[in-house]
Short mmCIF file of C-alpha atoms and ligand atoms in Angstrom, two decimals:
data_model
loop_
_atom_site.label_atom_id
_atom_site.label_comp_id
_atom_site.label_asym_id
_atom_site.label_seq_id
_atom_site.Cartn_x
_atom_site.Cartn_y
_atom_site.Cartn_z
CA MET A 21 -0.03 -0.05 0.20
CA ARG A 22 1.24 3.43 -1.19
CA ARG A 23 1.51 6.16 1.32
CA THR A 24 -0.12 9.39 0.85
CA MET A 25 2.40 11.99 0.56
CA VAL A 26 1.33 15.98 0.85
CA ALA A 27 3.91 18.21 -0.68
CA GLY A 28 3.77 21.86 -0.25
CA ASN A 29 5.69 24.36 -2.74
CA TRP A 30 5.95 27.51 -1.18
CA LYS A 31 7.24 28.87 -4.32
CA MET A 32 9.25 32.56 -3.72
CA ASN A 33 6.76 33.31 -0.90
CA GLY A 34 7.13 34.30 2.75
CA ASN A 35 9.15 36.22 5.34
CA GLN A 36 10.83 35.23 8.91
CA VAL A 37 7.40 35.81 10.58
CA SER A 38 5.23 34.46 8.15
CA VAL A 39 7.12 31.31 7.90
CA ALA A 40 7.60 30.75 11.53
CA GLY A 41 3.78 31.37 12.14
CA LEU A 42 3.07 29.00 9.02
CA LEU A 43 5.48 26.40 10.20
CA ASP A 44 3.84 26.41 13.74
CA GLY A 45 0.32 26.29 12.32
CA VAL A 46 1.25 23.09 10.61
CA VAL A 47 3.30 21.38 13.41
CA GLU A 48 0.60 21.93 16.02
CA GLY A 49 -2.19 20.90 13.78
CA LEU A 50 -0.59 17.30 12.41
CA GLY A 51 0.84 16.29 15.65
CA LYS A 52 3.83 13.85 16.06
CA SER A 53 2.99 11.51 13.78
CA GLY A 54 0.32 10.01 11.46
CA ASP A 55 -0.07 7.89 8.57
CA ILE A 56 0.72 10.18 5.80
CA ASP A 57 4.02 11.95 4.78
CA VAL A 58 4.20 15.55 4.85
CA VAL A 59 7.21 17.55 2.94
CA ILE A 60 7.83 21.04 3.24
CA CYS A 61 9.54 22.85 0.50
CA PRO A 62 10.40 26.62 1.32
CA PRO A 63 12.27 29.12 -0.37
CA PHE A 64 15.99 28.08 0.51
CA VAL A 65 17.02 30.83 2.94
CA TYR A 66 14.22 29.32 5.49
CA LEU A 67 15.43 25.59 5.57
CA PRO A 68 17.34 26.25 8.61
CA MET A 69 14.23 27.50 10.57
CA VAL A 70 12.15 24.70 8.64
CA ALA A 71 14.74 22.00 9.84
CA GLU A 72 14.95 23.48 13.39
CA LYS A 73 11.37 23.40 13.90
CA LEU A 74 10.27 20.29 11.93
CA SER A 75 12.85 17.86 13.18
CA SER A 76 11.28 16.15 16.08
CA HIS A 77 8.07 15.16 14.02
CA GLU A 78 8.61 12.04 12.18
CA MET A 79 6.19 12.54 9.34
CA LEU A 80 7.48 16.04 8.46
CA ALA A 81 10.40 16.26 6.16
CA TRP A 82 11.62 19.31 4.13
CA GLY A 83 13.38 19.86 0.78
CA GLY A 84 14.20 22.52 -1.59
CA GLN A 85 12.44 23.58 -4.63
CA ASN A 86 15.34 23.25 -6.94
CA LEU A 87 19.12 22.31 -7.28
CA ASP A 88 22.04 22.81 -9.41
CA THR A 89 22.98 19.82 -11.91
CA HIS A 90 26.72 20.42 -10.12
CA ALA A 91 27.67 19.45 -6.83
CA SER A 92 30.18 22.38 -5.93
CA GLY A 93 32.12 24.75 -7.73
CA ALA A 94 32.06 27.85 -9.71
CA TYR A 95 28.09 28.33 -10.32
CA THR A 96 27.51 31.71 -8.80
CA GLY A 97 23.72 32.04 -7.28
CA GLU A 98 23.04 28.37 -7.41
CA ILE A 99 22.44 26.03 -4.68
CA ALA A 100 24.09 22.42 -4.67
CA GLY A 101 22.23 18.89 -3.25
CA PRO A 102 24.74 18.14 -0.74
CA MET A 103 23.77 21.81 0.72
CA LEU A 104 20.21 20.64 0.56
CA ARG A 105 21.46 17.56 2.65
CA ASP A 106 23.57 19.56 5.13
CA PHE A 107 20.40 21.47 6.20
CA GLY A 108 18.53 18.03 6.64
CA CYS A 109 16.43 17.91 2.97
CA ARG A 110 15.44 14.77 2.28
CA PHE A 111 13.83 15.89 -0.99
CA VAL A 112 14.04 18.37 -3.58
CA ILE A 113 11.48 19.72 -6.25
CA VAL A 114 12.67 19.40 -10.00
CA GLY A 115 11.22 20.31 -13.16
CA HIS A 116 8.29 22.51 -11.87
CA SER A 117 6.84 24.00 -14.70
CA GLU A 118 7.79 27.26 -13.51
CA ARG A 119 11.75 26.50 -14.05
CA ARG A 120 10.77 24.80 -17.29
CA SER A 121 9.01 27.76 -18.48
CA HIS A 122 10.58 30.92 -16.65
CA TYR A 123 14.35 29.50 -16.69
CA GLY A 124 14.08 27.23 -20.02
CA GLU A 125 14.80 23.65 -18.19
CA SER A 126 14.46 21.30 -20.85
CA ASP A 127 13.61 17.43 -20.30
CA LEU A 128 17.12 16.61 -20.12
CA ILE A 129 18.12 19.49 -17.71
CA VAL A 130 15.47 18.26 -15.50
CA ALA A 131 16.86 14.65 -15.74
CA GLU A 132 20.43 15.86 -14.94
CA LYS A 133 18.96 17.58 -11.77
CA ALA A 134 17.20 14.42 -10.94
CA ALA A 135 20.07 12.83 -11.19
CA ALA A 136 22.26 15.17 -9.27
CA ALA A 137 19.92 15.05 -6.49
CA LEU A 138 19.84 11.06 -6.26
CA GLU A 139 23.88 11.29 -6.46
CA CYS A 140 23.58 13.00 -2.99
CA GLY A 141 20.94 11.06 -1.45
CA LEU A 142 18.26 13.13 -2.14
CA THR A 143 14.66 12.06 -3.49
CA PRO A 144 13.67 14.16 -6.44
CA ILE A 145 9.85 14.97 -6.79
CA VAL A 146 10.08 15.05 -10.69
CA CYS A 147 7.15 17.67 -12.04
CA MET A 148 5.54 16.86 -15.60
CA GLY A 149 2.62 17.89 -17.20
CA GLU A 150 1.13 19.18 -20.12
CA THR A 151 -0.16 22.91 -21.04
CA LEU A 152 -3.51 23.93 -21.95
CA GLU A 153 -2.97 24.22 -25.80
CA GLU A 154 -1.49 20.43 -25.61
CA ARG A 155 -4.19 19.02 -23.69
CA GLU A 156 -6.69 20.71 -26.25
CA ALA A 157 -4.59 19.32 -28.95
CA ASP A 158 -4.75 16.01 -27.61
CA GLN A 159 -1.11 15.73 -26.96
CA THR A 160 -1.09 15.08 -23.19
CA GLU A 161 0.08 11.45 -23.34
CA GLU A 162 2.89 12.76 -25.81
CA VAL A 163 4.23 15.38 -23.62
CA VAL A 164 3.72 13.63 -20.43
CA GLY A 165 5.32 10.40 -22.03
CA ARG A 166 8.08 12.37 -23.46
CA GLN A 167 9.04 14.26 -20.20
CA LEU A 168 8.56 10.71 -18.10
CA ASP A 169 11.08 9.04 -20.78
CA ALA A 170 13.83 11.64 -20.52
CA VAL A 171 14.15 11.08 -16.78
CA VAL A 172 14.05 7.03 -17.46
CA VAL A 173 16.59 7.29 -20.28
CA CYS A 174 19.21 9.56 -18.12
CA LEU A 175 18.94 7.62 -15.03
CA GLY A 176 18.16 4.40 -15.64
CA SER A 177 15.38 2.07 -14.39
CA GLU A 178 16.75 1.14 -11.10
CA ALA A 179 16.48 4.76 -10.18
CA LEU A 180 12.88 4.80 -10.31
CA GLU A 181 12.88 3.29 -7.00
CA HIS A 182 14.21 6.34 -5.24
CA MET A 183 12.04 8.99 -6.90
CA VAL A 184 8.48 10.93 -6.91
CA ILE A 185 6.82 12.13 -9.60
CA ALA A 186 4.29 14.87 -9.66
CA TYR A 187 1.59 15.11 -12.61
CA GLU A 188 1.01 19.14 -12.64
CA PRO A 189 -0.91 20.06 -15.55
CA VAL A 190 0.56 23.39 -16.39
CA TRP A 191 -3.04 24.68 -16.85
CA ALA A 192 -4.41 23.86 -13.39
CA ILE A 193 -1.16 25.40 -11.67
CA GLY A 194 -2.34 28.69 -9.52
CA THR A 195 -5.26 28.92 -11.89
CA GLY A 196 -7.77 27.60 -9.45
CA LEU A 197 -8.52 25.31 -12.54
CA THR A 198 -8.23 21.94 -11.06
CA ALA A 199 -8.33 18.77 -13.52
CA THR A 200 -11.16 16.66 -12.45
CA PRO A 201 -10.32 13.12 -10.06
CA GLU A 202 -10.97 11.43 -13.44
CA GLN A 203 -8.84 13.23 -15.87
CA ALA A 204 -5.97 13.30 -13.22
CA GLN A 205 -6.71 9.57 -12.65
CA ALA A 206 -6.30 9.00 -16.45
CA VAL A 207 -2.92 10.55 -16.72
CA HIS A 208 -1.40 8.92 -13.50
CA ALA A 209 -2.77 5.76 -14.80
CA PHE A 210 -0.70 6.50 -18.10
CA ILE A 211 2.44 7.38 -16.09
CA ARG A 212 2.28 4.35 -14.05
CA GLN A 213 1.96 1.99 -16.91
CA ARG A 214 4.43 3.16 -19.23
CA LEU A 215 6.92 3.06 -16.03
CA SER A 216 5.81 -0.54 -15.61
CA ALA A 217 7.43 -1.02 -19.01
CA SER A 218 10.87 -0.47 -17.54
CA HIS A 219 10.68 -1.26 -13.95
CA ALA A 220 7.13 -2.65 -12.96
CA ARG A 221 7.57 -3.30 -8.98
CA ALA A 222 9.03 0.16 -9.13
CA ALA A 223 6.07 1.44 -11.06
CA GLU A 224 3.42 -0.27 -8.69
CA GLY A 225 5.39 1.24 -5.63
CA MET A 226 5.83 4.89 -7.21
CA GLN A 227 4.57 7.68 -5.38
CA ILE A 228 2.87 9.74 -8.16
CA LEU A 229 1.37 13.44 -6.91
CA TYR A 230 -1.16 15.50 -8.59
CA GLY A 231 -0.48 18.87 -8.22
CA GLY A 232 -2.53 21.83 -9.84
CA SER A 233 -4.88 23.97 -7.67
CA VAL A 234 -5.56 21.39 -4.80
CA LYS A 235 -7.46 22.61 -2.14
CA PRO A 236 -9.43 21.27 1.11
CA GLY A 237 -12.64 21.10 -0.97
CA ASN A 238 -11.44 18.98 -4.12
CA ALA A 239 -8.50 16.90 -2.29
CA SER A 240 -10.12 13.55 -1.07
CA ALA A 241 -11.76 13.23 -4.53
CA LEU A 242 -8.47 13.50 -6.10
CA PHE A 243 -6.63 11.38 -3.53
CA SER A 244 -9.27 8.53 -3.66
CA GLN A 245 -8.12 7.62 -7.12
CA PRO A 246 -6.39 4.59 -7.32
CA ASP A 247 -3.32 6.17 -8.80
CA ILE A 248 -3.13 9.20 -7.25
CA ASP A 249 -1.03 8.88 -4.16
CA GLY A 250 -1.15 12.40 -2.79
CA GLY A 251 -0.74 16.13 -3.76
CA LEU A 252 1.93 18.60 -4.59
CA ILE A 253 0.24 21.91 -3.33
CA GLY A 254 1.44 25.40 -4.42
CA GLY A 255 -1.31 28.37 -2.87
CA ALA A 256 -3.15 26.42 -0.55
CA ALA A 257 0.49 25.20 1.19
CA LEU A 258 0.81 29.01 2.30
CA ASP A 259 -2.10 28.94 4.69
CA ALA A 260 -1.68 26.45 7.68
CA ASP A 261 -5.81 25.76 7.72
CA ASP A 262 -5.91 25.15 4.24
CA PHE A 263 -2.82 22.92 3.94
CA LEU A 264 -3.52 20.78 7.00
CA GLY A 265 -7.35 20.31 5.66
CA ILE A 266 -5.67 18.89 2.53
CA CYS A 267 -3.23 16.78 4.73
CA LYS A 268 -6.63 15.24 6.31
CA ALA A 269 -8.31 14.56 3.42
CA GLY A 270 -5.40 12.13 2.59
C1 PEP B 8 2.63 24.32 -7.72
O1 PEP B 8 3.30 25.35 -7.11
O2 PEP B 8 3.14 23.18 -7.99
C2 PEP B 8 1.13 24.25 -7.70
C3 PEP B 8 0.62 22.93 -7.57
O3 PEP B 8 -0.01 25.34 -7.38
P1 PEP B 8 -1.39 25.62 -7.01
O4 PEP B 8 -1.62 24.54 -5.75
O5 PEP B 8 -1.30 27.00 -6.26
O6 PEP B 8 -1.89 25.15 -8.17
#
């Protein structure tokens, strides 16, 4: 049985006061342990505070929103996987659609970032999804299949045992437009089936998260689909009550 995972992507939001309040609210609401895994991904500068406040809660983990493909060196302004590990991160988001569209990250770069994460012991949460134009042109499986294959080809099938996938239709991120449970389930099933051609056992155990305007009111319908194992949450992760409501739907 796959455990439900709820990951919060705070994007570039917050300050020391709001981050402290949000963390306190989440910690208090979740309690010490439970049957879901919760991952908080704050902006890098708040990782020390997140590590300090979450470290005694076994169901809570934290991660970066991005990493560089290199482990160290002359890459001004970048953050390396080993640095994230240094602050207790277990996860890192790679290939978020905002990285792909605003920073030109190709399928290959995303795959290399996933490889860099695995290399230093981080679990990459590899994001993929189609734009509205691609969905309307009936290209969803083609696009998601291509994004998925780039990772499998670059990393090899064994690596599938150590990663998480997030299906995030670009048209649903931050728009208030959520994929219906049926639409999301269809793509999740497609992803699992495609992975099973490379590594059947890893595909069966793979946590495939849905992201795109998940709210407390729609989370349980999404999470109850057989191939949806949790969510990657953006806007609603910035409000402790909303995030807790989503966690409880898991
Ligand atoms: C995201 O940023 O990954 C995301 C899913 O955002 P939102 O929940 O706001 O759509």
